PDB file of C-alpha atoms and ligand atoms in Angstrom:
ATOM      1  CA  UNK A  62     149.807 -95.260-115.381  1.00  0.00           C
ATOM      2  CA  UNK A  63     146.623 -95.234-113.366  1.00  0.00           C
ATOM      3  CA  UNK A  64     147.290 -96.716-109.925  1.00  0.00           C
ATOM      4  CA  UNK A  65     144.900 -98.554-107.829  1.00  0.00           C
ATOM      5  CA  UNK A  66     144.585-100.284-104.550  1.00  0.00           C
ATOM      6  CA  UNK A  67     143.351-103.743-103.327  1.00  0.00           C
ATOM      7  CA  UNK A  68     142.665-105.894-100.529  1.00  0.00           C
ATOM      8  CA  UNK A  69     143.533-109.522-100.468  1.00  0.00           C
ATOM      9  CA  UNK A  70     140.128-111.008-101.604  1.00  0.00           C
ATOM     10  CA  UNK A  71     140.291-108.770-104.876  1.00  0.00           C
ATOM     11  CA  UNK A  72     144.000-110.730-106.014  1.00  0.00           C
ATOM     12  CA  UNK A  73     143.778-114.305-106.441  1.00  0.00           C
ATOM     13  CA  UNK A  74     146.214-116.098-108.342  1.00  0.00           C
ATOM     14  CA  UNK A  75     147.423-114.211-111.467  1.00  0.00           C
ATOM     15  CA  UNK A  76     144.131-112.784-111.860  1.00  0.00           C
ATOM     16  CA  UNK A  77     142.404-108.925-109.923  1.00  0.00           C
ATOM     17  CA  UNK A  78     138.811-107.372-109.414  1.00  0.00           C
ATOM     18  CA  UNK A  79     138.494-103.771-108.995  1.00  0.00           C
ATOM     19  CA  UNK A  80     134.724-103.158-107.748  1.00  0.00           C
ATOM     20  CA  UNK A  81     132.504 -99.857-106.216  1.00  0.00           C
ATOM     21  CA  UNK A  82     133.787 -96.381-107.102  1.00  0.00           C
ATOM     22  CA  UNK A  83     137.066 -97.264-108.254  1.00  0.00           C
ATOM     23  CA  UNK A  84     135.751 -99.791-111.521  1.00  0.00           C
ATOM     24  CA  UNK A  85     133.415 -96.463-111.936  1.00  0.00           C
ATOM     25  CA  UNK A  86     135.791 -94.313-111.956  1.00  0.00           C
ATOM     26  CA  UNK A  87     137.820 -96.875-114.527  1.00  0.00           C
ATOM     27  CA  UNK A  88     134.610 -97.298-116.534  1.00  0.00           C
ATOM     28  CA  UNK A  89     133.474 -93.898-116.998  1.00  0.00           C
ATOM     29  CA  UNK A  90     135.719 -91.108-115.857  1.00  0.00           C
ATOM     30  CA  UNK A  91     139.133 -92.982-116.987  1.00  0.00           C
ATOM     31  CA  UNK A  92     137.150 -94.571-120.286  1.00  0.00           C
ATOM     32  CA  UNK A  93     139.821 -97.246-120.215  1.00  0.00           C
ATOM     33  CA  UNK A  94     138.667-100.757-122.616  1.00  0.00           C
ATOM     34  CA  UNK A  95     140.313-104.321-122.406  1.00  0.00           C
ATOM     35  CA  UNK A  96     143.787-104.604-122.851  1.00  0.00           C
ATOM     36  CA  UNK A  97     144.651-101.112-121.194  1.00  0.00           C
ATOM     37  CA  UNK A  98     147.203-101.645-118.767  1.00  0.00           C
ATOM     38  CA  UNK A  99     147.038 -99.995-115.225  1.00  0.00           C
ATOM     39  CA  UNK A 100     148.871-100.549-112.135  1.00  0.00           C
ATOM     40  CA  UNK A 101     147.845-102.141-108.781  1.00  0.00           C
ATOM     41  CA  UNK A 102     149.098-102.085-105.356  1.00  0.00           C
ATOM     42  CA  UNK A 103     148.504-104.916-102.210  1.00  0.00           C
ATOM     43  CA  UNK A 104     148.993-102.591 -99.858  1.00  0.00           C
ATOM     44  CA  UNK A 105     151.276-104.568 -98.617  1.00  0.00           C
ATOM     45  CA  UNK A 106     154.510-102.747-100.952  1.00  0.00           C
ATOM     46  CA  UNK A 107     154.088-104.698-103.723  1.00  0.00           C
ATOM     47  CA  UNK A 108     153.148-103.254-107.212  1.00  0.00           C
ATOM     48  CA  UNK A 109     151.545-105.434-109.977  1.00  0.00           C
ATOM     49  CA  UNK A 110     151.484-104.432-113.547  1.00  0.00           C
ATOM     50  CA  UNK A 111     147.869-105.401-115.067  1.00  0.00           C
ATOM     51  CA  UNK A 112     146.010-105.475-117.907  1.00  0.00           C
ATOM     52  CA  UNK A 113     141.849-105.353-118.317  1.00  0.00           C
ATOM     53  CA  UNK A 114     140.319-108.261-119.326  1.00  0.00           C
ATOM     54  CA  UNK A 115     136.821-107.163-118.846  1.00  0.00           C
ATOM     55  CA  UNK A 116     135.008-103.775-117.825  1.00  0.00           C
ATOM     56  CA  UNK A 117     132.030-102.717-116.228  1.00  0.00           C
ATOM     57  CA  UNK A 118     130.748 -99.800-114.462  1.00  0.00           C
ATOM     58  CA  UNK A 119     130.098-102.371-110.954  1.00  0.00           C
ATOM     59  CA  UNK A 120     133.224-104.685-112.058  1.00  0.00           C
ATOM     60  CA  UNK A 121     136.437-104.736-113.775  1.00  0.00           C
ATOM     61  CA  UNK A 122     138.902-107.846-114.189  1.00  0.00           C
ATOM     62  CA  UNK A 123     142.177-107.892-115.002  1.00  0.00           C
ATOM     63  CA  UNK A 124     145.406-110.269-115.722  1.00  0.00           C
ATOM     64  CA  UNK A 125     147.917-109.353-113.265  1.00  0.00           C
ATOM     65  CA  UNK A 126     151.134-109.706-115.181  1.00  0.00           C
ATOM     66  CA  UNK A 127     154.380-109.227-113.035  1.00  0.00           C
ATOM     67  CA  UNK A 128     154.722-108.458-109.010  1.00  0.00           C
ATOM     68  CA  UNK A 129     157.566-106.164-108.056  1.00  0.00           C
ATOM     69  CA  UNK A 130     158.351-104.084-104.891  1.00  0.00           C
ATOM     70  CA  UNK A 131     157.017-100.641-104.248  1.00  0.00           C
ATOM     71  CA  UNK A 132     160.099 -98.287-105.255  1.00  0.00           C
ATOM     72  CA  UNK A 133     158.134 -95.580-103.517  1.00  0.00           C
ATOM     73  CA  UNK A 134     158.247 -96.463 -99.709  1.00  0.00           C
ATOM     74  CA  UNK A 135     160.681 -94.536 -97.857  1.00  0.00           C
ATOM     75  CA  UNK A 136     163.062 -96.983 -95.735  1.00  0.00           C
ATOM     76  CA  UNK A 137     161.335 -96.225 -92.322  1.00  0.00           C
ATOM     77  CA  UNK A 138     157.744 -96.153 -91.556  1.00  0.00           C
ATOM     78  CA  UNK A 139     156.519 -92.361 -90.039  1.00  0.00           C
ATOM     79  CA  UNK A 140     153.624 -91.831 -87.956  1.00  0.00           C
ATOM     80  CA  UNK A 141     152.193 -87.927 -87.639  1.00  0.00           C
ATOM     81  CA  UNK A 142     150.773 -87.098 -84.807  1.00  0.00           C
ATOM     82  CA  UNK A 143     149.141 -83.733 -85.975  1.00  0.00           C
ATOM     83  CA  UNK A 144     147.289 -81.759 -83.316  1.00  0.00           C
ATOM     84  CA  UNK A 145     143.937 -80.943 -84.879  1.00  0.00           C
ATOM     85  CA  UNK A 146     144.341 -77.664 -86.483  1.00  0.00           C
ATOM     86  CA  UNK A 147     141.463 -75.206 -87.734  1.00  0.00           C
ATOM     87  CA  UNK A 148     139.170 -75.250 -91.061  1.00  0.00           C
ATOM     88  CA  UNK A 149     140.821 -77.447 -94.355  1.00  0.00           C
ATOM     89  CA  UNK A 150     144.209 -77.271 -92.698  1.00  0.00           C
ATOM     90  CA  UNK A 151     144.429 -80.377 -91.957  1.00  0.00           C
ATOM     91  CA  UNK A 152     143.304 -81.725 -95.479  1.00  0.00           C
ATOM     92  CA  UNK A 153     146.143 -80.052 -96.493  1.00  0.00           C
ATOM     93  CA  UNK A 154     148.514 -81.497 -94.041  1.00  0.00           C
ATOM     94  CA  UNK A 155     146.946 -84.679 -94.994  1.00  0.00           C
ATOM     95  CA  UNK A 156     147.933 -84.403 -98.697  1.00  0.00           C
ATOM     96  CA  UNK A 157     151.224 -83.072 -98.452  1.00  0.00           C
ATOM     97  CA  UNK A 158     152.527 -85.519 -95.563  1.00  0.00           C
ATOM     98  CA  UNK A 159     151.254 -88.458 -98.094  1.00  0.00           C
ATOM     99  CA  UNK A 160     153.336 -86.788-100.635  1.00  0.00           C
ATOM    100  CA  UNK A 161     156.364 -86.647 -98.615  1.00  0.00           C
ATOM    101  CA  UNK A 162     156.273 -90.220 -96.958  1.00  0.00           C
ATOM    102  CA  UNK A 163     154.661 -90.495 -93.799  1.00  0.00           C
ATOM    103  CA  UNK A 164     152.890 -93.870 -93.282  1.00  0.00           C
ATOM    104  CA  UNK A 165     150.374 -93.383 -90.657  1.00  0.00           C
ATOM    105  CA  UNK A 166     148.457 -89.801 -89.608  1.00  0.00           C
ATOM    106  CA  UNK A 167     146.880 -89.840 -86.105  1.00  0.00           C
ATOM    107  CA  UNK A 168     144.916 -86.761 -85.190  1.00  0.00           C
ATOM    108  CA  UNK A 169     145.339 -85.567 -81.656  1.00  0.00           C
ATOM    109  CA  UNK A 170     143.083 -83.365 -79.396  1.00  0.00           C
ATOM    110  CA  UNK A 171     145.655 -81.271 -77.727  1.00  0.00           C
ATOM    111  CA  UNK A 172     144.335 -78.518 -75.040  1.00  0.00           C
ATOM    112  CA  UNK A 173     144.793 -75.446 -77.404  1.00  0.00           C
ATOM    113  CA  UNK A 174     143.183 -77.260 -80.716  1.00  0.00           C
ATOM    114  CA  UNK A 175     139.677 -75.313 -81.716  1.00  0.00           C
ATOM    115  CA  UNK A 176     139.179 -77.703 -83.770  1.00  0.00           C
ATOM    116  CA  UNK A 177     137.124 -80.859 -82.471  1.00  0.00           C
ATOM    117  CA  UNK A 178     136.511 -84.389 -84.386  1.00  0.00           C
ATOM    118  CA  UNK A 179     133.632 -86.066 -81.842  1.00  0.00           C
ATOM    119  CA  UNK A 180     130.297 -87.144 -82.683  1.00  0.00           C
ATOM    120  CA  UNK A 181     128.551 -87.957 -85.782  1.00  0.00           C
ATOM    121  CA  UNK A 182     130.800 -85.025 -87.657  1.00  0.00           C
ATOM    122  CA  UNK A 183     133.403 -87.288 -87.054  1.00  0.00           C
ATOM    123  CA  UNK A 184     132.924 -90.417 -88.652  1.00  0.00           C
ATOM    124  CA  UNK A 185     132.084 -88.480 -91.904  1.00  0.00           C
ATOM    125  CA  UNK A 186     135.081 -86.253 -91.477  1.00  0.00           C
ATOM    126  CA  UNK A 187     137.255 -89.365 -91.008  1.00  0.00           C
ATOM    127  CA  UNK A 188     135.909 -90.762 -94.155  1.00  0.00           C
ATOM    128  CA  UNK A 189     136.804 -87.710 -96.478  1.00  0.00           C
ATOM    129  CA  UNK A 190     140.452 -87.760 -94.695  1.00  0.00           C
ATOM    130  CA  UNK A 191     140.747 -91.204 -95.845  1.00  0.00           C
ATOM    131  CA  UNK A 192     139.691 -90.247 -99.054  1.00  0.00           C
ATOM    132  CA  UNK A 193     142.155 -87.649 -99.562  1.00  0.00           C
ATOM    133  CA  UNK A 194     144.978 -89.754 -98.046  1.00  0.00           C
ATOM    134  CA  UNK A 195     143.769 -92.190-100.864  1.00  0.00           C
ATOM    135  CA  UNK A 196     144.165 -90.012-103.978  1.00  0.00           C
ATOM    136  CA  UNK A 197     147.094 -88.075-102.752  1.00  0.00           C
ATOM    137  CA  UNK A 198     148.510 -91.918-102.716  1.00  0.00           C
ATOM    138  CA  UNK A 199     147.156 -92.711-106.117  1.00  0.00           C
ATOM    139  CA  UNK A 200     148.315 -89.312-107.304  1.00  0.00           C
ATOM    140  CA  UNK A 201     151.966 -89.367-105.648  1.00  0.00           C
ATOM    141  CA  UNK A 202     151.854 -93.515-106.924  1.00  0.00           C
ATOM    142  CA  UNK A 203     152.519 -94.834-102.811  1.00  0.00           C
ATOM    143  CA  UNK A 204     152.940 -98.284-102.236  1.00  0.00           C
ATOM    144  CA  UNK A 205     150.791 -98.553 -99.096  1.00  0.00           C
ATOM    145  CA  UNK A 206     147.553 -96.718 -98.411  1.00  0.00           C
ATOM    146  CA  UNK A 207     148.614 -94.233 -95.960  1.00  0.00           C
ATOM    147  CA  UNK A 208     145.564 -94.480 -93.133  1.00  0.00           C
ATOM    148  CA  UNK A 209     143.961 -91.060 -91.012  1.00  0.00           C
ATOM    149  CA  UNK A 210     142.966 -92.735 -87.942  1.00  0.00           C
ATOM    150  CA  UNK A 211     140.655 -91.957 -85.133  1.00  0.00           C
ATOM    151  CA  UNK A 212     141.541 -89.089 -83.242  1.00  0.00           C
ATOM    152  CA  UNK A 213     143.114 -89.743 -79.921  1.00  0.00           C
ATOM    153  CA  UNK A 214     143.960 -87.342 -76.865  1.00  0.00           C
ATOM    154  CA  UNK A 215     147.376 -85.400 -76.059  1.00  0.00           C
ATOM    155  CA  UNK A 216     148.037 -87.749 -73.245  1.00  0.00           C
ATOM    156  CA  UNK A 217     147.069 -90.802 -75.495  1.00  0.00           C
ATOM    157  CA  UNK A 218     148.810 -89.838 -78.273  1.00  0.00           C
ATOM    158  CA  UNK A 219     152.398 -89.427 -75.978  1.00  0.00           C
ATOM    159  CA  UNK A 220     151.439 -93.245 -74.259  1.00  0.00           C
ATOM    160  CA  UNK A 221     152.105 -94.461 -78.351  1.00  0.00           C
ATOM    161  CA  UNK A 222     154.896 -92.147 -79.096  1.00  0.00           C
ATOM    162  CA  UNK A 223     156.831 -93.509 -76.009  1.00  0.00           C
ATOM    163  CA  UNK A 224     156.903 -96.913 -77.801  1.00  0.00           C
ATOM    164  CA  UNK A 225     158.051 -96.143 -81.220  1.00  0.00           C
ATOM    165  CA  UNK A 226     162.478 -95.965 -81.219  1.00  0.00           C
ATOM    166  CA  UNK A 227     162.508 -92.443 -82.934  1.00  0.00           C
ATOM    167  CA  UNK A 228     159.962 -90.195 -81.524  1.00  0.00           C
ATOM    168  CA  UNK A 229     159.669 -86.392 -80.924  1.00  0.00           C
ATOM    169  CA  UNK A 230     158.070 -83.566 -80.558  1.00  0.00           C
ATOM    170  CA  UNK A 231     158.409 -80.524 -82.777  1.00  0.00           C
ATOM    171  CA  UNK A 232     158.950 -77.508 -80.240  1.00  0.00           C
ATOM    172  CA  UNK A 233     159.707 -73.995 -81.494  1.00  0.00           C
ATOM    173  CA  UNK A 234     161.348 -72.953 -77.679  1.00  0.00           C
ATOM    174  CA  UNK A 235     163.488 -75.764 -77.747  1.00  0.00           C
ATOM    175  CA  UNK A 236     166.820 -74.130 -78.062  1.00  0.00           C
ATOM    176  CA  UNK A 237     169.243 -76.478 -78.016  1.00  0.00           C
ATOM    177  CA  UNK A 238     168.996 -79.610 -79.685  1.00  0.00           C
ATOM    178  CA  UNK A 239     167.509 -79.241 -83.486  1.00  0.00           C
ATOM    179  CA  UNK A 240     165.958 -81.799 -85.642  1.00  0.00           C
ATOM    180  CA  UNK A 241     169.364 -82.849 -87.242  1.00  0.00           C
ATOM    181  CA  UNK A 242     171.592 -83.098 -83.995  1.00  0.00           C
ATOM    182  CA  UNK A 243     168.429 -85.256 -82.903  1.00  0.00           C
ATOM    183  CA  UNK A 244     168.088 -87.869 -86.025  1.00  0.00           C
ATOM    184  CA  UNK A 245     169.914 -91.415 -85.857  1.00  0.00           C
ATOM    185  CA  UNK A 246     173.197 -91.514 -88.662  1.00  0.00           C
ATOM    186  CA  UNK A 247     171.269 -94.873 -89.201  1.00  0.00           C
ATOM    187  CA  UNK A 248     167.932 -94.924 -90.692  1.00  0.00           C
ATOM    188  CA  UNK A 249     165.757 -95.821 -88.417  1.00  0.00           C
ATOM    189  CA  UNK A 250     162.665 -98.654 -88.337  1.00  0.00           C
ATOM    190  CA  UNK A 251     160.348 -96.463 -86.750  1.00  0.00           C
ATOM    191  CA  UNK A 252     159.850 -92.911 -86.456  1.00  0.00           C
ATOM    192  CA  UNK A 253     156.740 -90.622 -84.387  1.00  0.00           C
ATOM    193  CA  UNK A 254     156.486 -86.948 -84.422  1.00  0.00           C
ATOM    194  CA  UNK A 255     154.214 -84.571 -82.842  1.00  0.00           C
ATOM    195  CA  UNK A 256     152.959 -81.289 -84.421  1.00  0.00           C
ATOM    196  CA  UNK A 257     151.306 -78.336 -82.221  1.00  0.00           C
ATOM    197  CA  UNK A 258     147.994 -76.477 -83.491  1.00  0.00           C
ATOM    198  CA  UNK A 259     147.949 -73.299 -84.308  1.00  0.00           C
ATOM    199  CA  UNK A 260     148.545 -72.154 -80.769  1.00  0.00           C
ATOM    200  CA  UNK A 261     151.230 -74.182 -79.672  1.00  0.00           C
ATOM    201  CA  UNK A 262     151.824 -76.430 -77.034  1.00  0.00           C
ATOM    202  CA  UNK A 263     150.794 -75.729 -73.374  1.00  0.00           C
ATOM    203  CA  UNK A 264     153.995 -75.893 -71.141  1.00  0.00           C
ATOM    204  CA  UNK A 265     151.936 -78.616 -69.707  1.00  0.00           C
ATOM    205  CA  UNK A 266     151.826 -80.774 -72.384  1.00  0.00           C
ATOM    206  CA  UNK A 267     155.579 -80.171 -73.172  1.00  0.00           C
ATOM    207  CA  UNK A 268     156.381 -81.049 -69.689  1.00  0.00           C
ATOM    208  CA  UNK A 269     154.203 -84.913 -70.547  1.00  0.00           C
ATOM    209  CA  UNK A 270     156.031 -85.697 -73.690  1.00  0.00           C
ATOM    210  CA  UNK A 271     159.220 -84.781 -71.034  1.00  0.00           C
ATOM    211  CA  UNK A 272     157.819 -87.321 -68.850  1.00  0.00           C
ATOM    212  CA  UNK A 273     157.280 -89.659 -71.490  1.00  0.00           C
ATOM    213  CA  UNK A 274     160.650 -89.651 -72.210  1.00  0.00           C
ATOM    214  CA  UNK A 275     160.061 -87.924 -75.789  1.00  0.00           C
ATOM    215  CA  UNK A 276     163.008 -85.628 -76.770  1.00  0.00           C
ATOM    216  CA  UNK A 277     161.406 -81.818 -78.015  1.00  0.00           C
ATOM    217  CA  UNK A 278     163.668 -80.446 -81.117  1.00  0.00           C
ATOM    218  CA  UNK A 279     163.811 -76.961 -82.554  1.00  0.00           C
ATOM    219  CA  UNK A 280     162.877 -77.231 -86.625  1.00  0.00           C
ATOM    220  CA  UNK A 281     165.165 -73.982 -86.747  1.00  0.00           C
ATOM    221  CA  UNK A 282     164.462 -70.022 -86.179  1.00  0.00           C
ATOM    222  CA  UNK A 283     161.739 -69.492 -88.106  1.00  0.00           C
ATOM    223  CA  UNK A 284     157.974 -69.870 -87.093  1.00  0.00           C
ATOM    224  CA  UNK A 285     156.197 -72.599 -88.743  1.00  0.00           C
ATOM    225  CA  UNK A 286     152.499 -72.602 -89.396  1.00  0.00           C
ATOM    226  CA  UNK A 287     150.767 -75.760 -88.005  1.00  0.00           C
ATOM    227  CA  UNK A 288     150.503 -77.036 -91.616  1.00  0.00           C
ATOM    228  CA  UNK A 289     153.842 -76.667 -92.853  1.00  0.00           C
ATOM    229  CA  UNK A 290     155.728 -78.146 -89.768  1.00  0.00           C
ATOM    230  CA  UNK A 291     155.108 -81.764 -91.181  1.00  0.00           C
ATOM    231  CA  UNK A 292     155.764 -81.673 -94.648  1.00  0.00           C
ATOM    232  CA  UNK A 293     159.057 -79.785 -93.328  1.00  0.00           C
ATOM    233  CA  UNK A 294     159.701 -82.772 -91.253  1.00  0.00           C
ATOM    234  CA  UNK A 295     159.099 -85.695 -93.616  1.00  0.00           C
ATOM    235  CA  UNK A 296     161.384 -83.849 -96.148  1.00  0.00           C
ATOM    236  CA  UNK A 297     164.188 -83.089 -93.774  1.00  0.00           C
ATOM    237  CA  UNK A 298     163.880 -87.313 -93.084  1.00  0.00           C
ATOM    238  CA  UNK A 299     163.289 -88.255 -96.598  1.00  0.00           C
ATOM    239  CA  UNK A 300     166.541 -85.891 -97.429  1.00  0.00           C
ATOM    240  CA  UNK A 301     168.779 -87.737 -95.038  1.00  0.00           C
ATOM    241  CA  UNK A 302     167.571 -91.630 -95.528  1.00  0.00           C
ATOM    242  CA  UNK A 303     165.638 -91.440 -98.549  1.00  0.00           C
ATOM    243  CA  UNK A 304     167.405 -89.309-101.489  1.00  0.00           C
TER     244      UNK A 304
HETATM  245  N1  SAM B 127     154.013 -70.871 -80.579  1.00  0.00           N
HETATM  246  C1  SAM B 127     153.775 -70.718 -81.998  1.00  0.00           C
HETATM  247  C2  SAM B 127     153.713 -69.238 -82.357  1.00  0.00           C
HETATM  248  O1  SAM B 127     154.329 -68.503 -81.613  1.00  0.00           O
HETATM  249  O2  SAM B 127     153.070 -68.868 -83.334  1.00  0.00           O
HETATM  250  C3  SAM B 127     152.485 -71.368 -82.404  1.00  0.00           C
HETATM  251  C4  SAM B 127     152.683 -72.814 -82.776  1.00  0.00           C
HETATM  252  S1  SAM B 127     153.252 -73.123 -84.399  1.00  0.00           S
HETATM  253  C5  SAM B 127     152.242 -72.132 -85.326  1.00  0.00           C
HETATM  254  C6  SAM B 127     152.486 -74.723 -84.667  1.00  0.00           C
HETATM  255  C7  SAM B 127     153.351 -75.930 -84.350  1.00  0.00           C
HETATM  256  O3  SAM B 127     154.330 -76.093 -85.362  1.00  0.00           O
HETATM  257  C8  SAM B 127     154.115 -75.870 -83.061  1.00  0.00           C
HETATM  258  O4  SAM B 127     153.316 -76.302 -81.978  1.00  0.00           O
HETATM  259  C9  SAM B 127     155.253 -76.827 -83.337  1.00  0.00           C
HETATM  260  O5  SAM B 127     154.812 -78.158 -83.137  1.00  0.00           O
HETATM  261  C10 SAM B 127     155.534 -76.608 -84.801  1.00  0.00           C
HETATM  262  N2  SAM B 127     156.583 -75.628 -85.051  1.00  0.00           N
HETATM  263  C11 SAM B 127     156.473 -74.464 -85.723  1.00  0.00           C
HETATM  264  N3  SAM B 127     157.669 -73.844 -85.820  1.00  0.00           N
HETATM  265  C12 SAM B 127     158.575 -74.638 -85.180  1.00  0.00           C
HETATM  266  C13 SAM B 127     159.970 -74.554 -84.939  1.00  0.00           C
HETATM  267  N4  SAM B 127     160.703 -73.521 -85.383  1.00  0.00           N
HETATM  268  N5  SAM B 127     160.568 -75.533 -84.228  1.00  0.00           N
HETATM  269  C14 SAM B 127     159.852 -76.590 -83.764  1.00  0.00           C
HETATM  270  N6  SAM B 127     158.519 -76.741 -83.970  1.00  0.00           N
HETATM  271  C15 SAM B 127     157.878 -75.770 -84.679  1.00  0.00           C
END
């Protein structure tokens, strides 16, 4: 069933407006009439089940008919810190890590990324993220719109991470302690992980998130590619809490 988000002044009582694209997109693309039912989300982890009352390309209204929890939250709320990494990549990263749970993606400007988000690029960049953290929610039926924030510097980025219980960086020359021997046997509230670019991690940087007091853990023998580090992460956590 078709899934849609609102804010607060769209639900009032037993009774929703969807508006802008998304009542488009409803009108025309999806073709749906009155009395189709579809499903919408408060962003808050509630689902409602609904059913159209009127439609319009501008405006559609609908009877919200029962509230239940989001059964598609994981237990713990994830934050990615991915270090900016060439071309798409990161859209892919961006759709993948929605997929597999994480709650919050903060792009970081690390000292080996090529890739920069500054200027007027940015803000337009930072809308399409958002838009593909959107549909990869409506497509993988999320409970909470999973947000690409502004990006934010190395140093920055390790100043948040210190504050959040589970935190850590992925490191491929840490040899001793691996993800597993890392992770709590109880799920945790929070969790915050860094991911490297392409090039890695100066020795530098490793040595802040040391400082920091963030622990670095091995995600095994093999290699990773920037963009498949995450999605490897959030399924190794959604594997040992979630499933
Ligand atoms: N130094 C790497 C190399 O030799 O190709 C380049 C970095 S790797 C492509 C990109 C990022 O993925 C790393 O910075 C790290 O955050 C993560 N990563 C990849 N493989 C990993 C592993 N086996 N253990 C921990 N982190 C890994």
């Amino acid at each position: 069933m078709p899934r849609f988000f609102l804010n607060e002044e769209n639900l009032t009582g037993d009774t929703a407006t969807i508006v802008g694209e998304d009542a488009s997109h409803i009108a025309l693309s999806l073709r749906m009439a009155v009395g189709n039912a579809l499903t919408l989300c408060d962003n808050e982890g509630y689902d409602y089940h609904a059913e159209i009352l009127s439609i319009a390309r501008e405006c559609v209204t609908l009877s919200v008919k029962d509230k239940m929890p989001s059964e598609s939250e994981p237990p713990y709320r994830v934050r990615l810190y991915q270090c900016l990494p060439k071309g798409e990549k990161f859209e892919t990263v961006i759709q993948k890590a929605v997929e597999c749970g994480v709650c919050e993606i903060i792009p970081v400007q690390s000292s080996r990324c090529i890739a920069v988000l500054k200027d007027s690029a940015a803000e337009k960049k930072l809308t399409r993220f958002n838009r593909i953290a959107e549909e990869a929610c409506k497509q993988s039926g999320r409970g909470r719109l999973v947000k690409v924030t502004p990006p934010v510097s190395y140093r920055e980025a390790m100043r948040q991470m210190a504050e959040v219980e589970t935190a850590f960086l992925c490191y491929e020359n840490e040899d001793g302690l691996t993800l597993s021997g890392f992770l709590p046997r109880e799920v945790p509230c929070e969790i915050a992980f860094l991911v490297g670019p392409e090039g890695g991690l100066s020795t530098d940087e490793v040595a802040m998130a040391k400082e920091a007091g963030i622990v670095s853990v091995s995600l095994g023998k093999r290699i990773l590619r920037t963009e498949t580090a995450a999605p490897f992460v959030l399924a190794i956590l959604a594997g040992k809490y979630e499933l």
